[in-house]
Coordinates of C-alpha atoms and ligand atoms in Angstrom, one line a residue:
X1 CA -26.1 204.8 -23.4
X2 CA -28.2 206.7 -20.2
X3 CA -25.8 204.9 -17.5
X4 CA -28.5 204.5 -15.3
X5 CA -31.5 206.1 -16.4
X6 CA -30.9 208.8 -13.4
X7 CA -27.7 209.3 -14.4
X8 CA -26.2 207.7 -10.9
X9 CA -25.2 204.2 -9.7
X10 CA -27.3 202.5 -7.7
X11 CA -25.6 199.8 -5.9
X12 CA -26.3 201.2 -2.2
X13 CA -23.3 203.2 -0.2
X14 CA -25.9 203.4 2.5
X15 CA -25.8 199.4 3.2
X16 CA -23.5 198.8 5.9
X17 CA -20.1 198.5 4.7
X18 CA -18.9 194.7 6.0
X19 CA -20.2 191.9 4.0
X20 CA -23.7 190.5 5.1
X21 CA -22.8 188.1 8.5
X22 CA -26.4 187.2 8.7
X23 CA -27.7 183.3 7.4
X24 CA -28.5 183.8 3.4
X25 CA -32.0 183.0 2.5
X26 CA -31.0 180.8 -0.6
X27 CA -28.3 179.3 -1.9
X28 CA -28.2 181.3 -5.1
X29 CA -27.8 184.6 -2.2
X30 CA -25.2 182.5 -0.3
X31 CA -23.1 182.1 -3.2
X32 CA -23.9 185.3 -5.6
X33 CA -24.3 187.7 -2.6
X34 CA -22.2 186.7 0.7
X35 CA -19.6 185.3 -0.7
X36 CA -18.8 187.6 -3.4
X37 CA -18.8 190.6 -1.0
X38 CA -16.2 188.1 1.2
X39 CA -14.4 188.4 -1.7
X40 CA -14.1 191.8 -1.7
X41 CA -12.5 191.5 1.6
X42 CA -9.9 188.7 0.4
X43 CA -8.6 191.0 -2.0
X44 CA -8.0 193.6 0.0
X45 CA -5.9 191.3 2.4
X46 CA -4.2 189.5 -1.1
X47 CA -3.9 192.3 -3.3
X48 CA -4.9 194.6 -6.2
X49 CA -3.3 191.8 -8.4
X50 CA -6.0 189.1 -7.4
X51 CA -9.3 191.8 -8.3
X52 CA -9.8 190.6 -11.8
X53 CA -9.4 186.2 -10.8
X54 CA -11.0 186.5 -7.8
X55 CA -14.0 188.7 -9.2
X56 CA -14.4 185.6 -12.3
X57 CA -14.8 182.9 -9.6
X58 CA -17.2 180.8 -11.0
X59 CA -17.5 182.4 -14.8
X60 CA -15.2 182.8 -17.7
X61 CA -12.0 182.0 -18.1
X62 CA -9.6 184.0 -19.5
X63 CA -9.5 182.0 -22.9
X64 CA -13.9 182.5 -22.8
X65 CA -13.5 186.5 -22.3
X66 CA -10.8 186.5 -25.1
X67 CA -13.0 184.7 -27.3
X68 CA -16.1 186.7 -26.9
X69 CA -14.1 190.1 -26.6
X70 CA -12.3 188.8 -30.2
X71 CA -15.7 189.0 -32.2
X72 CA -17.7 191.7 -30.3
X73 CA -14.8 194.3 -31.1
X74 CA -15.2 196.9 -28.9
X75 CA -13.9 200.0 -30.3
X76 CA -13.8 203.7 -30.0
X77 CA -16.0 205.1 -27.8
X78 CA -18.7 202.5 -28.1
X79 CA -21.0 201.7 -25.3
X80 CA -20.7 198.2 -23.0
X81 CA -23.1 196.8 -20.6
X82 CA -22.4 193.8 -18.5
X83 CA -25.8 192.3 -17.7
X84 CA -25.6 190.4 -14.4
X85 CA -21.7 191.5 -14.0
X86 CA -21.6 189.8 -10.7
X87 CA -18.2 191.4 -8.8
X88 CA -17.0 192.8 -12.2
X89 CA -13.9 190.6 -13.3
X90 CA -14.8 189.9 -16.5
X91 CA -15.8 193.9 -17.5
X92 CA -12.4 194.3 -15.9
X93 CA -10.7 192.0 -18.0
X94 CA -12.6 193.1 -21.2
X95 CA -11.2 196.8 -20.0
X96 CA -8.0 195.9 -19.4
X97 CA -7.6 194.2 -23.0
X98 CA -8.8 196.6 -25.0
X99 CA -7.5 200.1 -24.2
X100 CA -5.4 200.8 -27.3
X101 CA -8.8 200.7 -29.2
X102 CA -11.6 201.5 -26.8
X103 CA -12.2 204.7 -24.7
X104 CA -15.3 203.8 -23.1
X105 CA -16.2 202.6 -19.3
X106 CA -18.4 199.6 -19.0
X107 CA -22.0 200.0 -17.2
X108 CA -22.8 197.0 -14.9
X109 CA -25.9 196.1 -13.9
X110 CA -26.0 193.2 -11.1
X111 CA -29.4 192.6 -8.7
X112 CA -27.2 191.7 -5.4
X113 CA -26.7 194.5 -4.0
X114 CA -23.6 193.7 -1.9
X115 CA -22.1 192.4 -5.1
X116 CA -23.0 195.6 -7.0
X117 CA -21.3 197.6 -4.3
X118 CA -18.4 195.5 -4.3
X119 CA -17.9 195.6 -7.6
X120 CA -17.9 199.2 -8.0
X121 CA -15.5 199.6 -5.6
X122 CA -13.6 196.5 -6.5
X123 CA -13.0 198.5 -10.0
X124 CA -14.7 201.6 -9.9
X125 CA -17.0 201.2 -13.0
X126 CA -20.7 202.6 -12.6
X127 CA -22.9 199.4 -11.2
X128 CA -26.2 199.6 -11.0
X129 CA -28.4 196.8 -9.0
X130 CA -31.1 195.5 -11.0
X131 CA -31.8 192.6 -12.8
X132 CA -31.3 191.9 -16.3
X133 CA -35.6 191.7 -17.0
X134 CA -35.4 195.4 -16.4
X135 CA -32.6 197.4 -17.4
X136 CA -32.7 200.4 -16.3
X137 CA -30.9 202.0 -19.6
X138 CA -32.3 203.4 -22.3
X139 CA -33.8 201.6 -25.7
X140 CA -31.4 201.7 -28.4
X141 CA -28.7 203.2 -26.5
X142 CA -25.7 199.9 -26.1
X143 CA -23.7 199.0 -28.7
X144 CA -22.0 195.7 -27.2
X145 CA -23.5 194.0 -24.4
X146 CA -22.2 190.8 -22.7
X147 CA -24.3 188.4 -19.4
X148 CA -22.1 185.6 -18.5
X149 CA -23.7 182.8 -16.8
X150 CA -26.8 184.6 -16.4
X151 CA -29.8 183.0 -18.3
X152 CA -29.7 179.8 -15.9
X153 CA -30.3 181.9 -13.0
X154 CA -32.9 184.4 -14.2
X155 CA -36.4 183.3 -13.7
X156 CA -37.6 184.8 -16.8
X157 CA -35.2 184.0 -19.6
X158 CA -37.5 185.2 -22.7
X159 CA -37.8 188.5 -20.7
X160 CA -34.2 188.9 -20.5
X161 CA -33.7 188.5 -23.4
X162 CA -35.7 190.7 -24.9
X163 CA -34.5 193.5 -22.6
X164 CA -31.2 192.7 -24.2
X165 CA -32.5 193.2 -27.5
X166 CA -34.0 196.2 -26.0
X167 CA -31.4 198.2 -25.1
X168 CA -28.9 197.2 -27.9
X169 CA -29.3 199.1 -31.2
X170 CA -29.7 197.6 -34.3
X171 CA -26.5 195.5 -35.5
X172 CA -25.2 195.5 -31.8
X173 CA -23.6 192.7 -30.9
X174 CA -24.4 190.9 -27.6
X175 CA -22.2 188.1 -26.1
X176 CA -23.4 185.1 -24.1
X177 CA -21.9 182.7 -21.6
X178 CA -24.6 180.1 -21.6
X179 CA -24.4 176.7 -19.2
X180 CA -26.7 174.5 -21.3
X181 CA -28.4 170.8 -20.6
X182 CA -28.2 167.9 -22.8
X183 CA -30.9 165.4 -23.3
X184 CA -29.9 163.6 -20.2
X185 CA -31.8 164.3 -16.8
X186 CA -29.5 166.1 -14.3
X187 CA -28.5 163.5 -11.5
X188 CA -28.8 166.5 -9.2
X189 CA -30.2 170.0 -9.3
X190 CA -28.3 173.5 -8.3
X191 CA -30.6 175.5 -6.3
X192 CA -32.4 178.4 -8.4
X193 CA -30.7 177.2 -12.1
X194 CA -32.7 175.9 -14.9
X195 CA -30.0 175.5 -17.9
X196 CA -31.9 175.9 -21.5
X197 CA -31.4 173.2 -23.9
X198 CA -29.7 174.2 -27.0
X199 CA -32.7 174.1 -29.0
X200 CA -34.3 176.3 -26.3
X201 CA -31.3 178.6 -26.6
X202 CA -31.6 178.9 -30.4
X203 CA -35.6 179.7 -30.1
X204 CA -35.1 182.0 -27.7
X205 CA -32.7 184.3 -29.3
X206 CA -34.4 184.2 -32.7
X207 CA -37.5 184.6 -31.7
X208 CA -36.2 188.1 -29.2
X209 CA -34.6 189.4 -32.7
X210 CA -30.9 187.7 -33.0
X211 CA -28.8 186.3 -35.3
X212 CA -26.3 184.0 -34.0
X213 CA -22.6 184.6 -35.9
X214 CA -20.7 182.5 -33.8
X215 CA -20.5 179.7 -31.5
X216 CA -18.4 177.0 -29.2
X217 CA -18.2 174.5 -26.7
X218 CA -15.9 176.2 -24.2
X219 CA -14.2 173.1 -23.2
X220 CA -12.4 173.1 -26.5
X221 CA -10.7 176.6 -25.1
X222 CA -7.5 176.6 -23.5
X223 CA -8.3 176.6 -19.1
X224 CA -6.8 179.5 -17.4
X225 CA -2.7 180.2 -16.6
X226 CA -1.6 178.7 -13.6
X227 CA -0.6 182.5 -12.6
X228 CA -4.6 183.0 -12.9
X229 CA -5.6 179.9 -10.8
X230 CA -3.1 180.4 -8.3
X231 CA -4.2 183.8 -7.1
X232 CA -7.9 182.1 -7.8
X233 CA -7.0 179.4 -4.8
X234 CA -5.3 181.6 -2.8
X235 CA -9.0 183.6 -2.5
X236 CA -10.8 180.7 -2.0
X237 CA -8.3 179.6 0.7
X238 CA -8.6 183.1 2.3
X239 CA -12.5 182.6 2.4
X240 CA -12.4 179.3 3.8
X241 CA -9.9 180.3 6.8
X242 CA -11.9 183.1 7.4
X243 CA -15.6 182.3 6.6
X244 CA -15.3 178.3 6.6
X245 CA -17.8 178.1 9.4
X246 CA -20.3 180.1 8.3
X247 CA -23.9 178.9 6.3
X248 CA -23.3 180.8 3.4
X249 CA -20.0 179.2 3.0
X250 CA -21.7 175.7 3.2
X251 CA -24.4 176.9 1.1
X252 CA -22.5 178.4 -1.6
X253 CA -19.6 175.4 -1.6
X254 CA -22.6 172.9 -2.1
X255 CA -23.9 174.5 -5.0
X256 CA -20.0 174.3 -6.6
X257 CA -19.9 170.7 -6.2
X258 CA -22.8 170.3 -7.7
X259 CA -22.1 172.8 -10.7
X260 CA -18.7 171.0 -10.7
X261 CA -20.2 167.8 -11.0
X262 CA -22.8 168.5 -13.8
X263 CA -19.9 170.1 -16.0
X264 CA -17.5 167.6 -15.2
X265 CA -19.7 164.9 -16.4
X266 CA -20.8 166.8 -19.6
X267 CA -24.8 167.0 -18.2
X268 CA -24.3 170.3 -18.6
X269 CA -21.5 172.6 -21.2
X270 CA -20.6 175.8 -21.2
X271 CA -21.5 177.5 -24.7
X272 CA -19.8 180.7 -25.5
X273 CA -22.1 182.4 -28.1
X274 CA -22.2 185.8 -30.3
X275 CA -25.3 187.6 -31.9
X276 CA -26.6 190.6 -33.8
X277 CA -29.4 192.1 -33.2
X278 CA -31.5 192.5 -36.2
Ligands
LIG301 C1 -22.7 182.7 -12.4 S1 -22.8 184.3 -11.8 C2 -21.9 185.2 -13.0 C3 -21.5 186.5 -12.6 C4 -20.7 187.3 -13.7 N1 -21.5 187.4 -14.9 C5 -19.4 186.5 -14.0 O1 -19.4 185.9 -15.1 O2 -18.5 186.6 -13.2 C6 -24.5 184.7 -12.2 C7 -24.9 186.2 -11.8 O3 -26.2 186.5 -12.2 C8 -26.8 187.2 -11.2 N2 -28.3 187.2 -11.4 C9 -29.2 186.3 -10.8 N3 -30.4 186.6 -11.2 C10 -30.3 187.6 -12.1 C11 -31.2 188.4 -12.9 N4 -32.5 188.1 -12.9 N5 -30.8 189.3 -13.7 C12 -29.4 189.6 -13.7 N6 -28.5 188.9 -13.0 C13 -29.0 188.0 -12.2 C14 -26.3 186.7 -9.9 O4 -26.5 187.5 -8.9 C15 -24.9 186.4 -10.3 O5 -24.1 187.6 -10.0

Protein backbone atom coordinates (compact mmCIF):
# COMPACT_ATOMS: atom_id res chain seq x y z
CA UNK A 1 0.00 0.00 0.00
CA UNK A 2 1.57 3.84 -0.92
CA UNK A 3 0.76 5.13 2.76
CA UNK A 4 -0.14 8.32 1.56
CA UNK A 5 0.41 8.72 -1.88
CA UNK A 6 3.47 11.19 -0.86
CA UNK A 7 4.70 8.93 1.27
CA UNK A 8 3.95 11.30 4.53
CA UNK A 9 1.01 11.82 6.91
CA UNK A 10 -0.96 14.44 6.50
CA UNK A 11 -2.90 15.22 9.58
CA UNK A 12 -1.46 18.85 10.20
CA UNK A 13 1.49 19.37 13.00
CA UNK A 14 1.30 22.97 11.97
CA UNK A 15 -2.44 23.43 13.54
CA UNK A 16 -2.16 24.74 16.80
CA UNK A 17 -1.58 22.15 19.21
CA UNK A 18 -4.80 22.62 21.91
CA UNK A 19 -7.99 21.32 20.80
CA UNK A 20 -10.21 23.80 18.70
CA UNK A 21 -11.88 26.42 21.62
CA UNK A 22 -13.78 28.12 18.91
CA UNK A 23 -17.99 27.38 18.41
CA UNK A 24 -18.13 24.27 15.80
CA UNK A 25 -19.98 24.96 12.67
CA UNK A 26 -22.03 21.60 12.78
CA UNK A 27 -22.84 19.24 14.99
CA UNK A 28 -21.21 16.42 13.10
CA UNK A 29 -17.69 18.94 13.78
CA UNK A 30 -18.84 19.34 17.43
CA UNK A 31 -18.94 15.86 17.99
CA UNK A 32 -16.34 14.20 15.37
CA UNK A 33 -13.77 17.15 15.60
CA UNK A 34 -13.91 19.08 19.14
CA UNK A 35 -14.63 16.59 21.16
CA UNK A 36 -12.49 13.90 19.98
CA UNK A 37 -9.39 16.19 20.17
CA UNK A 38 -10.81 16.91 24.10
CA UNK A 39 -10.30 13.50 24.27
CA UNK A 40 -7.00 13.45 23.50
CA UNK A 41 -6.53 15.67 26.42
CA UNK A 42 -8.56 13.32 28.89
CA UNK A 43 -6.26 10.79 28.26
CA UNK A 44 -3.36 12.32 28.92
CA UNK A 45 -4.79 13.52 32.41
CA UNK A 46 -6.36 9.49 32.82
CA UNK A 47 -3.87 7.52 31.31
CA UNK A 48 -2.23 5.43 28.58
CA UNK A 49 -4.71 2.67 29.72
CA UNK A 50 -7.89 4.70 28.65
CA UNK A 51 -6.30 5.48 24.66
CA UNK A 52 -7.91 2.51 23.09
CA UNK A 53 -11.94 3.06 25.19
CA UNK A 54 -11.78 6.45 25.02
CA UNK A 55 -10.70 6.63 21.20
CA UNK A 56 -14.03 3.96 20.39
CA UNK A 57 -16.46 6.44 21.98
CA UNK A 58 -19.25 6.15 20.02
CA UNK A 59 -18.17 2.99 17.55
CA UNK A 60 -17.50 -0.66 18.15
CA UNK A 61 -17.35 -2.43 20.93
CA UNK A 62 -14.95 -4.69 21.81
CA UNK A 63 -17.15 -7.88 20.89
CA UNK A 64 -17.87 -5.77 17.10
CA UNK A 65 -13.94 -5.37 16.57
CA UNK A 66 -13.50 -9.05 17.56
CA UNK A 67 -16.02 -10.12 15.32
CA UNK A 68 -14.91 -8.31 12.24
CA UNK A 69 -11.07 -8.78 13.12
CA UNK A 70 -12.13 -12.85 13.43
CA UNK A 71 -13.14 -13.08 9.59
CA UNK A 72 -10.93 -10.44 7.93
CA UNK A 73 -7.66 -12.39 9.24
CA UNK A 74 -5.08 -10.09 9.12
CA UNK A 75 -1.90 -11.81 8.73
CA UNK A 76 1.70 -11.47 7.86
CA UNK A 77 2.64 -8.43 6.55
CA UNK A 78 -0.64 -7.65 4.89
CA UNK A 79 -1.71 -4.11 4.45
CA UNK A 80 -4.77 -2.33 6.68
CA UNK A 81 -6.57 0.85 6.06
CA UNK A 82 -9.06 2.28 8.52
CA UNK A 83 -11.34 4.47 6.45
CA UNK A 84 -12.75 7.27 8.57
CA UNK A 85 -10.59 5.92 11.73
CA UNK A 86 -11.85 8.70 13.75
CA UNK A 87 -9.16 8.98 16.98
CA UNK A 88 -7.89 5.45 16.14
CA UNK A 89 -9.23 3.03 18.95
CA UNK A 90 -10.48 0.53 16.99
CA UNK A 91 -7.04 0.25 14.53
CA UNK A 92 -5.47 0.15 18.02
CA UNK A 93 -7.47 -2.53 19.17
CA UNK A 94 -7.21 -4.54 15.89
CA UNK A 95 -3.21 -3.96 16.44
CA UNK A 96 -3.10 -4.93 19.70
CA UNK A 97 -4.99 -8.33 19.02
CA UNK A 98 -3.22 -9.51 16.34
CA UNK A 99 0.54 -9.23 16.87
CA UNK A 100 1.49 -12.94 17.06
CA UNK A 101 0.31 -13.06 13.34
CA UNK A 102 0.56 -9.66 11.84
CA UNK A 103 3.57 -7.41 11.26
CA UNK A 104 2.01 -4.57 9.59
CA UNK A 105 1.05 -0.85 10.80
CA UNK A 106 -2.44 0.26 9.98
CA UNK A 107 -2.89 3.45 7.63
CA UNK A 108 -5.73 5.82 8.77
CA UNK A 109 -7.30 8.08 6.90
CA UNK A 110 -9.84 10.48 8.84
CA UNK A 111 -11.12 14.17 7.17
CA UNK A 112 -11.09 16.01 10.78
CA UNK A 113 -8.07 17.22 10.98
CA UNK A 114 -7.79 17.60 14.78
CA UNK A 115 -8.91 14.03 15.05
CA UNK A 116 -6.38 12.89 12.50
CA UNK A 117 -3.72 14.64 14.54
CA UNK A 118 -4.87 13.22 17.60
CA UNK A 119 -5.00 10.09 16.61
CA UNK A 120 -1.53 9.80 15.35
CA UNK A 121 -0.35 10.92 18.32
CA UNK A 122 -2.81 9.19 20.44
CA UNK A 123 -1.09 5.85 18.81
CA UNK A 124 1.38 6.82 16.55
CA UNK A 125 0.09 5.01 13.37
CA UNK A 126 0.45 7.09 9.99
CA UNK A 127 -3.09 9.26 9.62
CA UNK A 128 -3.80 10.94 6.83
CA UNK A 129 -6.86 13.58 6.64
CA UNK A 130 -9.05 12.95 3.93
CA UNK A 131 -12.19 11.55 3.39
CA UNK A 132 -13.08 8.18 2.49
CA UNK A 133 -14.48 9.46 -1.43
CA UNK A 134 -10.85 10.10 -2.12
CA UNK A 135 -8.32 7.93 -0.75
CA UNK A 136 -5.35 9.11 -1.17
CA UNK A 137 -3.63 5.42 -1.66
CA UNK A 138 -2.94 3.66 -4.36
CA UNK A 139 -5.48 1.24 -6.67
CA UNK A 140 -4.87 -2.25 -5.79
CA UNK A 141 -2.56 -1.71 -3.07
CA UNK A 142 -4.80 -2.76 0.59
CA UNK A 143 -5.39 -6.06 1.43
CA UNK A 144 -7.96 -5.62 4.47
CA UNK A 145 -9.73 -2.46 4.95
CA UNK A 146 -12.27 -1.69 7.69
CA UNK A 147 -14.82 2.10 8.03
CA UNK A 148 -16.74 1.82 11.11
CA UNK A 149 -19.70 3.97 11.37
CA UNK A 150 -18.80 5.78 8.37
CA UNK A 151 -21.36 5.35 5.39
CA UNK A 152 -24.15 7.36 7.53
CA UNK A 153 -22.07 10.29 7.61
CA UNK A 154 -20.51 10.49 4.19
CA UNK A 155 -22.41 12.43 1.74
CA UNK A 156 -21.61 10.22 -1.07
CA UNK A 157 -22.02 6.63 0.00
CA UNK A 158 -21.88 5.03 -3.70
CA UNK A 159 -18.57 7.05 -4.06
CA UNK A 160 -17.14 5.61 -0.97
CA UNK A 161 -17.67 2.76 -1.70
CA UNK A 162 -16.26 2.43 -4.71
CA UNK A 163 -13.03 4.04 -3.51
CA UNK A 164 -13.04 1.10 -1.15
CA UNK A 165 -13.24 -1.21 -3.89
CA UNK A 166 -10.67 0.84 -5.42
CA UNK A 167 -7.94 0.59 -3.30
CA UNK A 168 -8.51 -3.07 -2.11
CA UNK A 169 -7.08 -5.80 -4.47
CA UNK A 170 -8.94 -8.44 -5.75
CA UNK A 171 -10.18 -10.98 -2.93
CA UNK A 172 -9.44 -8.30 -0.19
CA UNK A 173 -11.66 -8.31 2.32
CA UNK A 174 -13.30 -5.08 3.60
CA UNK A 175 -15.13 -4.80 6.96
CA UNK A 176 -18.16 -2.56 7.72
CA UNK A 177 -19.76 -1.17 10.81
CA UNK A 178 -23.07 -0.03 9.25
CA UNK A 179 -26.02 1.93 11.51
CA UNK A 180 -28.98 0.99 9.24
CA UNK A 181 -32.83 2.22 9.17
CA UNK A 182 -35.83 0.07 9.21
CA UNK A 183 -38.96 0.74 7.42
CA UNK A 184 -40.18 2.98 10.16
CA UNK A 185 -39.67 6.90 9.81
CA UNK A 186 -37.00 8.16 12.36
CA UNK A 187 -38.99 10.09 15.19
CA UNK A 188 -35.93 12.41 15.05
CA UNK A 189 -33.06 13.11 12.83
CA UNK A 190 -29.10 13.31 13.85
CA UNK A 191 -27.54 16.17 12.22
CA UNK A 192 -25.50 15.20 8.91
CA UNK A 193 -26.57 11.08 9.02
CA UNK A 194 -28.56 9.45 6.55
CA UNK A 195 -28.57 5.55 7.62
CA UNK A 196 -29.09 3.15 4.30
CA UNK A 197 -31.73 0.75 4.49
CA UNK A 198 -30.61 -2.77 4.31
CA UNK A 199 -31.68 -3.25 0.87
CA UNK A 200 -29.80 0.00 0.05
CA UNK A 201 -26.84 -1.53 1.79
CA UNK A 202 -27.01 -4.84 -0.21
CA UNK A 203 -27.34 -2.64 -3.71
CA UNK A 204 -24.69 -0.65 -2.93
CA UNK A 205 -21.99 -3.08 -2.21
CA UNK A 206 -22.93 -5.38 -5.09
CA UNK A 207 -23.24 -3.05 -7.46
CA UNK A 208 -19.31 -1.35 -6.28
CA UNK A 209 -18.02 -5.10 -6.78
CA UNK A 210 -18.57 -7.07 -3.31
CA UNK A 211 -19.63 -10.10 -2.12
CA UNK A 212 -21.04 -10.13 1.23
CA UNK A 213 -19.61 -13.49 3.35
CA UNK A 214 -20.86 -12.59 6.53
CA UNK A 215 -23.24 -10.69 8.54
CA UNK A 216 -24.98 -9.65 12.10
CA UNK A 217 -27.11 -7.66 14.10
CA UNK A 218 -24.57 -6.40 16.67
CA UNK A 219 -27.06 -6.38 19.37
CA UNK A 220 -26.87 -10.14 19.48
CA UNK A 221 -22.84 -9.51 20.50
CA UNK A 222 -21.78 -9.48 24.00
CA UNK A 223 -21.64 -5.25 25.22
CA UNK A 224 -18.29 -4.23 26.37
CA UNK A 225 -16.35 -5.37 29.98
CA UNK A 226 -17.24 -3.20 32.73
CA UNK A 227 -13.22 -2.62 32.92
CA UNK A 228 -13.88 -1.12 29.26
CA UNK A 229 -16.93 1.06 30.22
CA UNK A 230 -15.50 2.20 33.28
CA UNK A 231 -12.39 3.96 31.88
CA UNK A 232 -15.09 4.88 28.92
CA UNK A 233 -17.15 7.06 31.76
CA UNK A 234 -14.37 8.17 33.41
CA UNK A 235 -13.52 10.21 29.86
CA UNK A 236 -16.76 11.30 29.37
CA UNK A 237 -16.82 12.57 33.04
CA UNK A 238 -13.38 14.31 32.46
CA UNK A 239 -14.89 16.12 29.36
CA UNK A 240 -17.95 17.13 30.99
CA UNK A 241 -16.01 18.77 34.20
CA UNK A 242 -13.82 20.34 31.95
CA UNK A 243 -15.66 21.21 28.65
CA UNK A 244 -19.43 20.91 30.01
CA UNK A 245 -20.02 24.56 29.19
CA UNK A 246 -18.96 24.76 25.97
CA UNK A 247 -21.20 24.58 22.48
CA UNK A 248 -19.52 21.75 21.11
CA UNK A 249 -20.19 19.84 24.14
CA UNK A 250 -24.03 20.65 23.84
CA UNK A 251 -23.76 20.08 20.28
CA UNK A 252 -22.08 16.87 20.27
CA UNK A 253 -24.19 15.49 23.62
CA UNK A 254 -27.43 16.28 21.59
CA UNK A 255 -26.56 14.24 18.78
CA UNK A 256 -25.79 11.08 21.40
CA UNK A 257 -29.18 11.33 22.73
CA UNK A 258 -30.57 11.20 19.74
CA UNK A 259 -28.25 8.33 18.24
CA UNK A 260 -29.00 6.69 21.67
CA UNK A 261 -32.57 7.01 21.24
CA UNK A 262 -32.92 5.70 17.54
CA UNK A 263 -30.78 2.49 18.59
CA UNK A 264 -32.43 2.02 21.69
CA UNK A 265 -35.72 1.87 20.14
CA UNK A 266 -34.50 -0.42 17.26
CA UNK A 267 -35.25 2.59 14.38
CA UNK A 268 -32.02 2.18 13.70
CA UNK A 269 -29.29 -1.38 14.25
CA UNK A 270 -25.98 -1.60 14.04
CA UNK A 271 -24.95 -4.24 11.33
CA UNK A 272 -21.55 -5.62 11.40
CA UNK A 273 -20.74 -6.85 7.85
CA UNK A 274 -17.76 -8.64 5.85
CA UNK A 275 -17.08 -8.60 2.01
CA UNK A 276 -14.77 -9.62 -0.81
CA UNK A 277 -14.05 -7.74 -3.41
CA UNK A 278 -14.49 -9.47 -6.61
C1 LIG B 1 -19.15 7.49 14.15
S1 LIG B 1 -17.56 8.13 13.82
C2 LIG B 1 -16.62 6.64 13.80
C3 LIG B 1 -15.16 6.85 13.92
C4 LIG B 1 -14.34 5.55 13.93
N1 LIG B 1 -14.50 4.83 12.68
C5 LIG B 1 -14.71 4.68 15.10
O1 LIG B 1 -15.39 3.67 14.87
O2 LIG B 1 -14.35 5.02 16.24
C6 LIG B 1 -17.66 8.57 12.10
C7 LIG B 1 -16.35 9.12 11.54
O3 LIG B 1 -16.48 9.32 10.13
C8 LIG B 1 -15.79 10.51 9.81
N2 LIG B 1 -16.30 11.01 8.52
C9 LIG B 1 -17.26 11.91 8.28
N3 LIG B 1 -17.39 12.10 6.95
C10 LIG B 1 -16.49 11.29 6.35
C11 LIG B 1 -16.12 11.05 5.01
N4 LIG B 1 -16.73 11.65 4.00
N5 LIG B 1 -15.13 10.17 4.77
C12 LIG B 1 -14.51 9.54 5.81
N6 LIG B 1 -14.82 9.73 7.09
C13 LIG B 1 -15.79 10.60 7.36
C14 LIG B 1 -16.09 11.42 10.98
O4 LIG B 1 -15.21 12.52 11.03
C15 LIG B 1 -15.95 10.45 12.13
O5 LIG B 1 -14.63 10.38 12.58
Amino acid sequence: MSAPEDGTDSAPDSAPDSAPDSAPDSAMEAEFDTVAAWTEEAVEALGRDHAIPAACRGSGSPADLAWLARGLDLRDDETFLDAGAGLGGPAAWLADHVTDRWRGRPLLTEPMVHAARSARRLFGFPTVAAVSEELPVRSDSVDVAWSLGVLCVTPSRDAMVAELRRVLRPQGRLGLLVLERGEAPLPEQPEGNDFPTREELDDLLGDAGFHVDDEIDAARLPGAPSAWSERADRVEEHLRRHHGEHPAWHAAQEQERVMGRLLRERYIVTRLLRATAR
